[in-house]
Amino acid sequence: MQQLFNILIIIHIAGGTLGLIAGTIAAAVVKGKKIHILAGRLFTTGMLAAAVSALIISNLPDHNNIFLFAVGGFTFYMVTTAWRIIAVNKNKNAEKVFTPIDYLLFIFGLGFALFLIYLAATGIITGNTFNIVPGVFGLICLSFVWKDYQLLSGKSRVKQVWLYNHITRMMGAMIASYTAFLVVNVQIDMQWILWLLPTLIGSILITKFVRKYVPKKLAG
């Protein structure tokens, strides 16, 4: 079991590192160009590897970590739905190509959103200020799930929201990679600051990118 843990840790670190580097490149270059698409694919691959390995590691004997499990699921949901919306949008009949996978991802995201909020509520009740972190993540995840519900129920159209959904979720996953980097490499008394600082900065960048690339009437 220890050997499996060691292998998964290597995959987790390698995936996270690839995601951090490729995500930074994808965010910095002109959107839609070949370098952006390539970096985006590498970012997706790296973050999926990091997320899936986190989901497994957090359930191994002697390595149980509920919070790592929740964040791993949240990251997996963001990356898969961010990439999935691209594939759906490329179809001429985008409004009619939703598959069981899309509904499963919706249920998956809803489950982890509620789980994160549950972790926050139980922790705050016991006076643990760190549990503000899963609360923030849970509310963000819930907002993404709501967008998915609007798409799947026909209340919004793929052609109208695909770019907004793609930007916010890819950036959300990139925030996760920077957060992990900070938490592992920086040690301070109030660790919750390191968990939320990238989210604060990332939210500003998301707003900037949405205003730049998404038509104002569609950005919401």
Coordinates of C-alpha atoms in Angstrom, one line a residue:
M1 CA 0.0 0.0 0.0
Q2 CA 2.9 2.3 0.8
Q3 CA 4.3 1.7 -2.7
L4 CA 1.0 2.7 -4.2
F5 CA 0.9 5.8 -2.1
N6 CA 4.5 6.7 -3.3
I7 CA 3.5 6.3 -7.0
L8 CA 0.3 8.3 -6.5
I9 CA 2.2 11.1 -4.8
I10 CA 4.7 11.3 -7.7
I11 CA 1.7 11.4 -10.2
H12 CA 0.0 14.1 -8.0
I13 CA 3.1 16.3 -7.9
A14 CA 4.0 15.8 -11.5
G15 CA 0.4 16.6 -12.6
G16 CA 0.2 19.6 -10.4
T17 CA 3.5 21.0 -11.6
L18 CA 2.5 20.5 -15.2
G19 CA -0.8 22.2 -14.5
L20 CA 0.9 25.1 -12.8
I21 CA 3.3 25.8 -15.7
A22 CA 0.9 25.0 -18.6
G23 CA -1.9 26.9 -17.0
T24 CA 0.2 30.0 -16.5
I25 CA 1.2 29.9 -20.2
A26 CA -2.4 29.4 -21.3
A27 CA -3.5 32.4 -19.3
A28 CA -0.7 34.6 -20.5
V29 CA -0.8 34.1 -24.2
V30 CA -3.4 35.2 -26.8
K31 CA -6.6 33.1 -26.4
G32 CA -7.5 30.8 -29.2
K33 CA -4.0 30.5 -30.7
K34 CA -2.2 27.2 -31.1
I35 CA 0.0 27.8 -28.1
H36 CA -3.1 28.5 -25.9
I37 CA -4.8 25.4 -27.1
L38 CA -1.7 23.2 -26.6
A39 CA -1.0 24.7 -23.1
G40 CA -4.7 24.2 -22.3
R41 CA -4.5 20.5 -23.2
L42 CA -1.4 20.0 -21.1
F43 CA -3.0 21.9 -18.2
T44 CA -6.1 19.7 -18.4
T45 CA -4.0 16.5 -18.5
G46 CA -1.9 17.7 -15.5
M47 CA -4.8 18.8 -13.4
L48 CA -6.8 15.7 -14.1
A49 CA -3.9 13.6 -13.0
A50 CA -3.5 15.7 -9.8
A51 CA -7.2 15.6 -9.0
V52 CA -7.7 11.8 -9.6
S53 CA -4.6 11.0 -7.6
A54 CA -5.8 13.2 -4.8
L55 CA -9.2 11.4 -4.7
I56 CA -7.4 8.1 -4.4
I57 CA -4.7 9.2 -2.0
S58 CA -7.3 10.7 0.4
N59 CA -9.0 7.4 0.8
L60 CA -5.9 5.2 1.4
P61 CA -5.4 3.7 4.9
D62 CA -3.3 5.9 7.1
H63 CA -3.6 8.8 4.6
N64 CA -7.3 9.6 4.9
N65 CA -7.9 13.3 4.3
I66 CA -11.5 14.5 3.9
F67 CA -10.5 18.0 2.8
L68 CA -8.1 16.7 0.1
F69 CA -10.9 14.4 -1.2
A70 CA -13.3 17.4 -1.4
V71 CA -10.8 19.7 -3.1
G72 CA -9.8 16.9 -5.5
G73 CA -13.4 16.3 -6.5
F74 CA -14.0 20.1 -6.9
T75 CA -10.9 20.4 -9.2
F76 CA -11.9 17.3 -11.3
Y77 CA -15.4 18.8 -11.8
M78 CA -14.0 22.2 -12.9
V79 CA -11.5 20.8 -15.4
T80 CA -13.8 18.3 -16.9
T81 CA -16.8 20.7 -17.4
A82 CA -14.5 23.4 -18.7
W83 CA -13.2 21.1 -21.4
R84 CA -16.6 19.5 -22.0
I85 CA -18.2 22.8 -22.8
I86 CA -15.7 23.3 -25.6
A87 CA -16.6 20.0 -27.2
V88 CA -20.3 20.6 -26.9
N89 CA -20.0 24.1 -28.4
K90 CA -18.2 22.7 -31.5
N91 CA -21.3 20.7 -32.4
K92 CA -23.7 22.5 -34.8
N93 CA -26.6 21.2 -32.7
A94 CA -25.0 22.2 -29.4
E95 CA -28.3 22.4 -27.5
K96 CA -29.1 18.8 -28.3
V97 CA -25.8 17.0 -27.7
F98 CA -25.8 16.7 -24.0
T99 CA -25.1 13.1 -23.0
P100 CA -25.4 11.1 -19.7
I101 CA -21.8 12.2 -19.0
D102 CA -23.0 15.8 -18.7
Y103 CA -25.8 14.8 -16.3
L104 CA -23.3 12.7 -14.2
L105 CA -20.9 15.6 -14.0
F106 CA -23.8 17.8 -12.8
I107 CA -24.6 15.4 -10.1
F108 CA -20.9 14.9 -9.3
G109 CA -20.4 18.7 -9.0
L110 CA -23.5 19.2 -6.9
G111 CA -22.4 16.4 -4.5
F112 CA -19.0 17.9 -3.9
A113 CA -20.5 21.5 -3.6
L114 CA -22.8 20.3 -0.8
F115 CA -20.0 18.2 0.8
L116 CA -17.7 21.3 0.9
I117 CA -20.4 23.4 2.4
Y118 CA -21.1 20.6 5.0
L119 CA -17.4 20.6 6.0
A120 CA -17.5 24.3 6.4
A121 CA -20.7 24.3 8.5
T122 CA -19.5 21.5 10.9
G123 CA -16.1 23.1 11.3
I124 CA -17.4 26.6 12.0
I125 CA -19.8 25.2 14.6
T126 CA -16.8 23.8 16.5
G127 CA -14.9 27.2 16.1
N128 CA -12.4 26.1 13.5
T129 CA -11.8 29.3 11.4
F130 CA -10.0 27.2 8.7
N131 CA -13.3 25.8 7.7
I132 CA -14.1 29.1 6.0
V133 CA -12.0 27.7 3.2
P134 CA -14.2 24.8 2.2
G135 CA -17.2 27.1 2.6
V136 CA -15.9 29.5 0.0
F137 CA -14.9 26.6 -2.4
G138 CA -18.4 25.0 -1.9
L139 CA -20.2 28.2 -2.8
I140 CA -18.1 28.7 -5.9
C141 CA -18.7 25.1 -6.9
L142 CA -22.4 25.6 -6.3
S143 CA -22.5 28.6 -8.6
F144 CA -20.9 26.5 -11.4
V145 CA -23.5 23.7 -10.8
W146 CA -26.2 26.3 -11.1
K147 CA -24.8 27.3 -14.5
D148 CA -24.9 23.6 -15.5
Y149 CA -28.5 23.3 -14.4
Q150 CA -29.5 26.2 -16.5
L151 CA -27.8 24.6 -19.5
L152 CA -29.2 21.1 -19.0
S153 CA -32.7 22.4 -18.4
G154 CA -32.6 24.7 -21.5
K155 CA -32.8 27.9 -19.5
S156 CA -29.6 29.1 -21.1
R157 CA -27.9 28.3 -24.4
V158 CA -24.5 26.8 -25.0
K159 CA -23.6 29.4 -27.7
Q160 CA -24.3 32.1 -25.1
V161 CA -22.4 30.8 -22.1
W162 CA -19.7 28.4 -23.3
L163 CA -16.9 30.9 -23.2
Y164 CA -17.9 32.3 -19.8
N165 CA -18.1 28.8 -18.4
H166 CA -14.8 27.8 -19.9
I167 CA -12.9 30.8 -18.6
T168 CA -14.2 30.7 -15.1
R169 CA -13.7 27.0 -14.6
M170 CA -10.2 26.8 -16.2
M171 CA -9.2 29.7 -14.1
G172 CA -10.7 28.1 -11.1
A173 CA -8.7 25.0 -11.6
M174 CA -5.5 27.1 -12.1
I175 CA -6.3 28.8 -8.8
A176 CA -6.3 25.4 -7.3
S177 CA -2.8 24.6 -8.6
Y178 CA -1.4 27.9 -7.3
T179 CA -3.1 27.3 -3.9
A180 CA -1.5 23.8 -3.6
F181 CA 1.9 25.3 -4.5
L182 CA 1.6 28.0 -1.8
V183 CA 0.2 25.6 0.9
V184 CA 3.0 23.1 0.3
N185 CA 5.9 25.6 0.1
V186 CA 4.9 28.4 2.5
Q187 CA 4.3 27.9 6.2
I188 CA 2.4 30.6 8.3
D189 CA 0.3 30.5 11.4
M190 CA -3.0 31.4 9.6
Q191 CA -2.9 28.8 6.8
W192 CA -6.4 29.7 5.7
I193 CA -4.9 32.9 4.2
L194 CA -2.8 30.8 1.8
W195 CA -5.8 28.9 0.8
L196 CA -7.9 31.9 0.0
L197 CA -5.3 34.4 -1.3
P198 CA -5.0 32.8 -4.7
T199 CA -8.8 32.7 -4.9
L200 CA -9.0 36.4 -4.3
I201 CA -6.3 37.3 -6.9
G202 CA -7.7 34.7 -9.3
S203 CA -11.2 36.2 -9.0
I204 CA -9.8 39.6 -10.1
L205 CA -8.1 38.0 -13.2
I206 CA -11.3 36.0 -14.0
T207 CA -13.2 39.3 -14.0
K208 CA -10.6 40.8 -16.3
F209 CA -10.7 37.9 -18.8
V210 CA -14.5 37.8 -18.8
R211 CA -14.7 41.5 -19.6
K212 CA -12.1 41.2 -22.3
Y213 CA -13.3 38.1 -24.1
V214 CA -17.0 37.6 -23.3
P215 CA -19.6 40.0 -24.7
K216 CA -21.1 42.0 -21.8
K217 CA -24.7 40.9 -22.4
L218 CA -23.5 37.2 -22.1
A219 CA -21.2 37.5 -19.1
G220 CA -23.5 36.6 -16.2

